[in-house]
Amino acid sequence: MLTGVKMFLARGEETDIADNALLKWFRRRMRVTNDLHGHAFFVRTQSRRSGEVKLHATPLFLALVTIEIADVIFAVDSVPAVFAITTDAYVVYTSNIFAILGLRALYFALAAVIHRFAYLKQALAVLLVFIGGKVFAAPLLGIEKVPPAVSLSVTAAILATGVVWSLWRTRAEAGPPR
């Protein structure tokens, strides 16, 4: 719930990736080049001081590690949300795997039109508050959990509202229909 509120109130400032604690931690523990070297994750470069050839990671490797750690955090973070719907371990496990695989593919599909979804971040923030609020609301309402049909309906309504509002507000940027 706190993450949702924080997301909703954020002003959209750009984050400097160089200040990322994870990247700083990796840079302190391994040699990393400052330049990309094509598609290589590791390169051998000659030390300026000793002339010795040493293995260095590239920024591409750091990007891969960061993405994979984000995937693991997403999976761990989403387990309680799945358990709110089912306690079947198979469903929990497979839904997280498919969510990670699907989100990666969805990223590439949406990358070209993401500018049209200007209010999706706010819709996702409201959705996070709703999902977190369900945990507190169920005992207050005297029920074991919020019925899945209610959860899915509210989730669909929040996302649809965010998408439709975004498309309506950014319609001038899309240009005339072809």
XYZ file of N, CA and C in Angstrom:
534
model
N 0.829 -1.188 0.000
C 0.000 0.000 0.000
C 0.874 1.253 0.000
N 1.947 1.205 0.775
C 2.846 2.360 0.829
C 3.506 2.611 -0.523
N 3.873 1.535 -1.213
C 4.472 1.688 -2.540
C 3.478 2.327 -3.496
N 2.218 1.924 -3.416
C 1.192 2.517 -4.266
C 1.022 4.000 -4.006
N 0.978 4.387 -2.746
C 0.849 5.810 -2.404
C 2.074 6.582 -2.884
N 3.257 6.002 -2.678
C 4.492 6.660 -3.113
C 4.508 6.824 -4.634
N 4.085 5.778 -5.359
C 4.027 5.855 -6.821
C 3.051 6.926 -7.276
N 1.906 6.996 -6.620
C 0.876 7.950 -7.015
C 1.329 9.383 -6.806
N 2.063 9.628 -5.730
C 2.487 10.990 -5.403
C 3.785 11.409 -6.087
N 4.500 10.466 -6.704
C 5.771 10.779 -7.362
C 5.534 11.747 -8.513
N 6.459 12.640 -8.692
C 6.341 13.673 -9.710
C 6.923 13.277 -11.060
N 7.517 12.124 -11.157
C 8.072 11.676 -12.428
C 9.489 12.150 -12.676
N 10.242 12.411 -11.607
C 11.625 12.815 -11.787
C 12.409 11.628 -12.352
N 13.347 11.944 -13.212
C 14.200 10.908 -13.772
C 15.186 10.432 -12.706
N 15.407 9.129 -12.663
C 16.330 8.541 -11.710
C 17.680 8.356 -12.387
N 18.731 8.757 -11.702
C 20.077 8.551 -12.227
C 20.489 7.123 -11.910
N 20.633 6.301 -12.922
C 20.924 4.883 -12.730
C 22.292 4.681 -12.081
N 23.187 5.644 -12.219
C 24.508 5.516 -11.611
C 24.429 5.528 -10.083
N 23.346 6.058 -9.528
C 23.177 6.094 -8.078
C 22.543 4.818 -7.525
N 22.250 3.858 -8.380
C 21.613 2.620 -7.948
C 22.549 1.844 -7.026
N 22.051 1.475 -5.839
C 22.877 0.791 -4.838
C 23.358 -0.569 -5.333
N 22.511 -1.276 -6.073
C 22.895 -2.588 -6.598
C 24.062 -2.463 -7.566
N 24.014 -1.484 -8.453
C 25.101 -1.287 -9.408
C 26.386 -0.853 -8.703
N 26.254 -0.005 -7.703
C 27.444 0.395 -6.942
C 28.067 -0.807 -6.249
N 27.221 -1.684 -5.690
C 27.708 -2.886 -5.011
C 28.475 -3.772 -5.979
N 27.933 -3.993 -7.188
C 28.629 -4.815 -8.181
C 29.927 -4.165 -8.639
N 29.920 -2.864 -8.841
C 31.134 -2.172 -9.301
C 32.259 -2.223 -8.258
N 31.881 -2.282 -6.968
C 32.908 -2.397 -5.927
C 33.507 -3.807 -5.887
N 32.779 -4.809 -6.317
C 33.214 -6.200 -6.193
C 33.759 -6.811 -7.464
N 33.603 -6.146 -8.590
C 34.157 -6.675 -9.841
C 34.634 -5.538 -10.723
N 35.552 -5.882 -11.593
C 36.056 -4.895 -12.547
C 35.011 -4.731 -13.657
N 34.633 -3.479 -13.930
C 33.619 -3.195 -14.945
C 34.153 -2.111 -15.869
N 34.014 -2.336 -17.176
C 34.433 -1.312 -18.132
C 33.395 -0.193 -18.155
N 33.787 0.959 -18.635
C 32.855 2.073 -18.771
C 32.164 2.062 -20.126
N 32.729 1.320 -21.079
C 32.212 1.303 -22.444
C 31.578 -0.038 -22.768
N 30.592 0.015 -23.665
C 30.016 -1.220 -24.191
C 31.007 -1.828 -25.179
N 30.997 -3.131 -25.265
C 31.866 -3.841 -26.207
C 30.999 -4.776 -27.043
N 30.143 -4.173 -27.860
C 29.245 -4.963 -28.697
C 28.253 -5.732 -27.841
N 28.160 -7.043 -28.112
C 27.226 -7.909 -27.386
C 27.909 -8.678 -26.266
N 29.146 -8.331 -25.963
C 29.910 -9.094 -24.975
C 29.523 -8.711 -23.546
N 29.410 -9.741 -22.705
C 29.177 -9.520 -21.279
C 30.496 -9.324 -20.544
N 31.546 -9.960 -21.040
C 32.876 -9.861 -20.425
C 33.902 -9.633 -21.521
N 34.928 -8.852 -21.191
C 36.032 -8.607 -22.121
C 37.341 -8.658 -21.358
N 38.378 -8.989 -22.061
C 39.725 -8.953 -21.480
C 40.378 -7.657 -21.942
N 40.821 -6.869 -20.965
C 41.482 -5.611 -21.289
C 42.801 -5.536 -20.540
N 43.697 -4.770 -21.116
C 45.031 -4.626 -20.526
C 45.014 -3.496 -19.507
N 45.555 -3.766 -18.337
C 45.631 -2.774 -17.265
C 46.610 -1.684 -17.662
N 46.254 -0.430 -17.408
C 47.139 0.682 -17.744
C 48.342 0.725 -16.810
N 48.132 0.300 -15.570
C 49.218 0.360 -14.587
C 50.234 -0.751 -14.793
N 49.760 -2.004 -14.775
C 50.694 -3.139 -14.804
C 50.876 -3.742 -16.184
N 49.992 -3.438 -17.111
C 50.076 -4.040 -18.429
C 49.493 -5.445 -18.474
N 49.017 -5.927 -17.345
C 48.456 -7.274 -17.243
C 47.047 -7.298 -17.855
N 46.723 -8.393 -18.561
C 45.403 -8.558 -19.158
C 44.467 -9.143 -18.100
N 43.330 -8.453 -17.881
C 42.374 -8.886 -16.857
C 40.975 -8.947 -17.453
N 40.154 -9.805 -16.866
C 38.771 -9.963 -17.286
C 37.912 -8.880 -16.630
N 37.103 -8.192 -17.444
C 36.214 -7.136 -16.960
C 34.792 -7.438 -17.423
N 33.837 -7.116 -16.568
C 32.429 -7.169 -16.969
C 32.124 -5.897 -17.755
N 31.116 -5.957 -18.604
C 30.702 -4.780 -19.360
C 29.406 -4.229 -18.758
N 29.047 -3.000 -19.090
C 27.758 -2.469 -18.620
C 26.571 -3.323 -19.076
N 26.717 -4.023 -20.197
C 25.657 -4.917 -20.653
C 25.416 -6.043 -19.651
N 26.483 -6.567 -19.057
C 26.337 -7.600 -18.031
C 25.623 -7.032 -16.809
N 25.974 -5.815 -16.403
C 25.304 -5.187 -15.259
C 23.818 -4.970 -15.548
N 23.489 -4.612 -16.792
C 22.076 -4.447 -17.157
C 21.338 -5.775 -17.045
N 21.957 -6.850 -17.514
C 21.344 -8.174 -17.426
C 21.125 -8.587 -15.979
N 22.124 -8.388 -15.144
C 22.012 -8.747 -13.727
C 20.902 -7.930 -13.064
N 20.824 -6.655 -13.376
C 19.795 -5.795 -12.791
C 18.399 -6.256 -13.203
N 18.226 -6.588 -14.468
C 16.923 -7.057 -14.950
C 16.542 -8.365 -14.281
N 17.488 -9.283 -14.165
C 17.174 -10.581 -13.557
C 16.874 -10.441 -12.067
N 17.569 -9.572 -11.383
C 17.276 -9.340 -9.957
C 15.890 -8.707 -9.811
N 15.542 -7.796 -10.718
C 14.201 -7.214 -10.682
C 13.139 -8.294 -10.908
N 13.415 -9.251 -11.800
C 12.484 -10.357 -12.026
C 12.299 -11.190 -10.763
N 13.383 -11.474 -10.076
C 13.295 -12.266 -8.840
C 12.519 -11.492 -7.778
N 12.795 -10.201 -7.643
C 12.066 -9.383 -6.671
C 10.581 -9.355 -7.018
N 10.269 -9.214 -8.298
C 8.870 -9.230 -8.738
C 8.211 -10.551 -8.363
N 8.902 -11.653 -8.615
C 8.326 -12.966 -8.316
C 8.086 -13.132 -6.818
N 9.066 -12.761 -6.023
C 8.921 -12.896 -4.568
C 7.826 -11.967 -4.059
N 7.766 -10.771 -4.609
C 6.777 -9.791 -4.180
C 5.359 -10.193 -4.584
N 5.223 -10.909 -5.700
C 3.886 -11.253 -6.174
C 3.324 -12.516 -5.535
N 4.146 -13.284 -4.830
C 3.656 -14.513 -4.203
C 2.506 -14.230 -3.234
N 2.601 -13.233 -2.348
C 1.452 -12.968 -1.465
C 0.182 -12.596 -2.233
N 0.329 -11.890 -3.346
C -0.847 -11.529 -4.142
C -1.504 -12.772 -4.725
N -0.705 -13.731 -5.169
C -1.263 -14.968 -5.718
C -1.895 -15.787 -4.606
N -1.264 -15.826 -3.443
C -1.838 -16.569 -2.318
C -3.158 -15.962 -1.855
N -3.395 -14.692 -2.170
C -4.682 -14.088 -1.832
C -5.805 -14.673 -2.687
N -5.429 -15.266 -3.828
C -6.419 -15.863 -4.723
C -6.489 -17.375 -4.548
N -5.335 -18.032 -4.397
C -5.309 -19.487 -4.277
C -4.174 -19.918 -3.365
N -4.308 -21.093 -2.792
C -3.232 -21.658 -1.974
C -2.606 -22.867 -2.662
N -3.005 -23.138 -3.903
C -2.440 -24.248 -4.670
C -1.016 -23.876 -5.094
N -0.027 -24.592 -4.579
C 1.379 -24.267 -4.840
C 1.704 -24.306 -6.331
N 1.111 -25.235 -7.051
C 1.365 -25.336 -8.498
C 0.908 -24.061 -9.209
N -0.266 -23.565 -8.865
C -0.785 -22.346 -9.489
C 0.088 -21.148 -9.118
N 0.512 -21.075 -7.857
C 1.364 -19.975 -7.418
C 2.680 -19.976 -8.198
N 3.299 -21.146 -8.294
C 4.589 -21.272 -8.973
C 4.462 -20.939 -10.462
N 3.523 -21.578 -11.147
C 3.411 -21.375 -12.595
C 2.939 -19.970 -12.942
N 2.069 -19.391 -12.127
C 1.607 -18.036 -12.443
C 2.751 -17.032 -12.360
N 3.652 -17.227 -11.408
C 4.803 -16.325 -11.309
C 5.751 -16.503 -12.484
N 5.976 -17.735 -12.887
C 6.859 -17.982 -14.050
C 6.266 -17.345 -15.300
N 4.975 -17.599 -15.536
C 4.345 -17.039 -16.725
C 4.242 -15.519 -16.651
N 4.077 -14.977 -15.462
C 4.027 -13.522 -15.322
C 5.364 -12.903 -15.723
N 6.454 -13.494 -15.266
C 7.775 -12.965 -15.617
C 8.018 -13.074 -17.119
N 7.718 -14.230 -17.685
C 7.922 -14.414 -19.126
C 7.004 -13.495 -19.928
N 5.762 -13.373 -19.489
C 4.809 -12.526 -20.195
C 5.138 -11.063 -20.101
N 5.607 -10.620 -18.936
C 5.940 -9.211 -18.782
C 7.116 -8.810 -19.657
N 8.065 -9.713 -19.813
C 9.207 -9.394 -20.671
C 8.742 -9.204 -22.110
N 7.879 -10.087 -22.592
C 7.359 -9.967 -23.953
C 6.461 -8.733 -24.082
N 5.662 -8.474 -23.064
C 4.764 -7.326 -23.092
C 5.541 -6.015 -23.131
N 6.700 -5.983 -22.488
C 7.518 -4.771 -22.505
C 7.857 -4.387 -23.943
N 8.307 -5.356 -24.730
C 8.695 -5.055 -26.106
C 7.487 -4.677 -26.957
N 6.330 -5.268 -26.650
C 5.129 -4.939 -27.408
C 4.653 -3.519 -27.105
N 4.826 -3.078 -25.864
C 4.330 -1.761 -25.463
C 5.351 -0.636 -25.603
N 6.603 -0.979 -25.839
C 7.656 0.039 -25.860
C 7.379 1.143 -26.883
N 6.771 0.786 -28.009
C 6.536 1.774 -29.059
C 5.374 2.714 -28.747
N 4.443 2.291 -27.882
C 3.259 3.114 -27.626
C 3.138 3.551 -26.174
N 4.179 3.381 -25.403
C 4.099 3.690 -23.976
C 3.789 5.164 -23.715
N 4.183 6.037 -24.608
C 3.892 7.463 -24.420
C 2.391 7.741 -24.415
N 1.591 6.856 -24.994
C 0.130 7.033 -25.005
C -0.504 6.662 -23.670
N 0.200 5.904 -22.828
C -0.351 5.465 -21.545
C 0.160 6.357 -20.410
N -0.129 7.628 -20.524
C 0.388 8.624 -19.584
C -0.142 8.435 -18.163
N -1.333 7.873 -18.005
C -1.937 7.746 -16.678
C -1.937 6.311 -16.167
N -1.226 5.444 -16.838
C -1.175 4.047 -16.410
C -0.443 3.907 -15.079
N 0.575 4.726 -14.850
C 1.316 4.663 -13.590
C 0.392 4.958 -12.411
N -0.469 5.955 -12.550
C -1.396 6.276 -11.474
C -2.406 5.146 -11.274
N -2.855 4.524 -12.371
C -3.788 3.407 -12.259
C -3.119 2.233 -11.542
N -1.864 1.983 -11.851
C -1.147 0.897 -11.176
C -0.932 1.223 -9.704
N -0.714 2.474 -9.389
C -0.562 2.876 -7.983
C -1.861 2.628 -7.223
N -2.988 2.992 -7.808
C -4.287 2.745 -7.175
C -4.508 1.243 -7.023
N -4.100 0.486 -8.030
C -4.238 -0.972 -7.977
C -3.409 -1.563 -6.837
N -2.192 -1.066 -6.639
C -1.371 -1.541 -5.523
C -2.027 -1.240 -4.177
N -2.614 -0.072 -4.055
C -3.301 0.273 -2.805
C -4.505 -0.655 -2.603
N -5.245 -0.932 -3.669
C -6.389 -1.842 -3.565
C -5.950 -3.240 -3.147
N -4.922 -3.769 -3.796
C -4.465 -5.130 -3.482
C -3.944 -5.199 -2.052
N -3.173 -4.204 -1.645
C -2.709 -4.171 -0.262
C -3.843 -3.985 0.727
N -4.828 -3.182 0.342
C -5.967 -2.932 1.213
C -6.835 -4.154 1.421
N -6.850 -5.052 0.445
C -7.636 -6.286 0.594
C -7.180 -7.100 1.794
N -5.880 -7.082 2.048
C -5.325 -7.841 3.174
C -5.914 -7.340 4.491
N -6.091 -6.026 4.606
C -6.636 -5.443 5.827
C -8.167 -5.462 5.839
N -8.768 -5.351 4.675
C -10.227 -5.248 4.603
C -10.925 -6.569 4.903
N -10.358 -7.684 4.474
C -11.025 -8.978 4.657
C -11.334 -9.263 6.126
N -10.374 -9.159 7.045
C -10.714 -9.414 8.452
C -11.709 -8.410 9.023
N -11.632 -7.159 8.573
C -12.568 -6.141 9.053
C -13.995 -6.423 8.590
N -14.101 -7.058 7.402
C -15.423 -7.404 6.884
C -15.899 -8.765 7.382
N -15.046 -9.456 8.142
C -15.415 -10.751 8.682
C -15.398 -11.878 7.665
N -14.570 -11.725 6.617
C -14.456 -12.779 5.603
C -13.021 -13.264 5.550
N -12.843 -14.488 5.035
C -11.487 -15.051 4.950
C -10.644 -14.291 3.935
N -11.242 -14.050 2.766
C -10.562 -13.247 1.746
C -11.605 -12.622 0.837
N -11.204 -11.566 0.165
C -12.094 -10.898 -0.779
C -12.329 -11.869 -1.935
N -13.580 -12.065 -2.331
C -13.866 -13.012 -3.413
C -13.083 -12.683 -4.685
N -12.546 -13.708 -5.350
C -11.757 -13.466 -6.567
C -12.515 -12.687 -7.641
N -13.803 -12.923 -7.775
C -14.577 -12.201 -8.786
C -14.580 -10.699 -8.504
N -14.673 -10.339 -7.235
C -14.642 -8.922 -6.860
C -13.251 -8.350 -7.142
N -12.215 -9.079 -6.734
C -10.837 -8.616 -6.954
C -10.546 -8.423 -8.433
N -10.904 -9.413 -9.239
C -10.631 -9.315 -10.673
C -11.454 -8.197 -11.319
N -12.690 -8.028 -10.885
C -13.535 -6.964 -11.444
C -12.963 -5.585 -11.122
N -12.573 -5.380 -9.880
C -11.997 -4.092 -9.485
C -10.666 -3.866 -10.203
N -9.839 -4.908 -10.290
C -8.563 -4.800 -11.000
C -8.779 -4.419 -12.456
N -9.699 -5.112 -13.129
C -9.990 -4.810 -14.538
C -10.523 -3.388 -14.688
N -11.386 -2.968 -13.772
C -11.948 -1.615 -13.853
C -10.864 -0.554 -13.663
N -9.973 -0.762 -12.708
C -8.901 0.211 -12.465
C -7.982 0.310 -13.675
N -7.557 -0.839 -14.202
C -6.659 -0.827 -15.364
C -7.350 -0.253 -16.600
N -8.596 -0.649 -16.836
C -9.328 -0.129 -17.991
C -9.500 1.380 -17.892
N -9.802 1.867 -16.702
C -9.945 3.311 -16.508
C -8.631 4.028 -16.812
N -7.520 3.484 -16.318
C -6.215 4.092 -16.579
C -5.869 4.110 -18.056
N -6.145 3.019 -18.755
C -5.833 2.932 -20.185
C -6.739 3.856 -20.995
N -8.039 3.791 -20.736
C -8.981 4.622 -21.499
C -8.722 6.107 -21.244
N -8.507 6.474 -20.001
C -8.220 7.878 -19.676
C -6.936 8.336 -20.371
N -5.917 7.478 -20.359
C -4.658 7.817 -21.022
C -4.854 7.999 -22.515
N -5.542 7.072 -23.137
C -5.760 7.164 -24.587
C -6.590 8.394 -24.939
N -7.574 8.722 -24.108
C -8.404 9.896 -24.366
C -7.600 11.183 -24.214
N -6.780 11.258 -23.169
C -6.004 12.471 -22.913
C -4.864 12.673 -23.905
N -4.354 11.597 -24.501
C -3.220 11.703 -25.423
C -3.660 11.525 -26.883
N -4.940 11.622 -27.149
C -5.449 11.389 -28.513
C -4.875 12.381 -29.515
N -4.562 13.594 -29.084
C -4.001 14.587 -30.017
C -2.595 14.193 -30.453
N -1.851 13.499 -29.571
C -0.494 13.072 -29.920
C -0.506 11.947 -30.938
N -1.597 11.178 -30.980
C -1.664 10.025 -31.879
C -1.850 10.452 -33.325
N -2.369 11.634 -33.535
C -2.611 12.101 -34.889
C -3.943 11.581 -35.424
N -4.293 11.997 -36.638
C -5.569 11.560 -37.210
C -5.540 10.079 -37.551
N -6.699 9.399 -37.497
C -6.727 7.977 -37.849
C -6.376 7.773 -39.314
N -5.738 6.660 -39.602
C -5.325 6.381 -40.982
C -6.363 5.565 -41.692
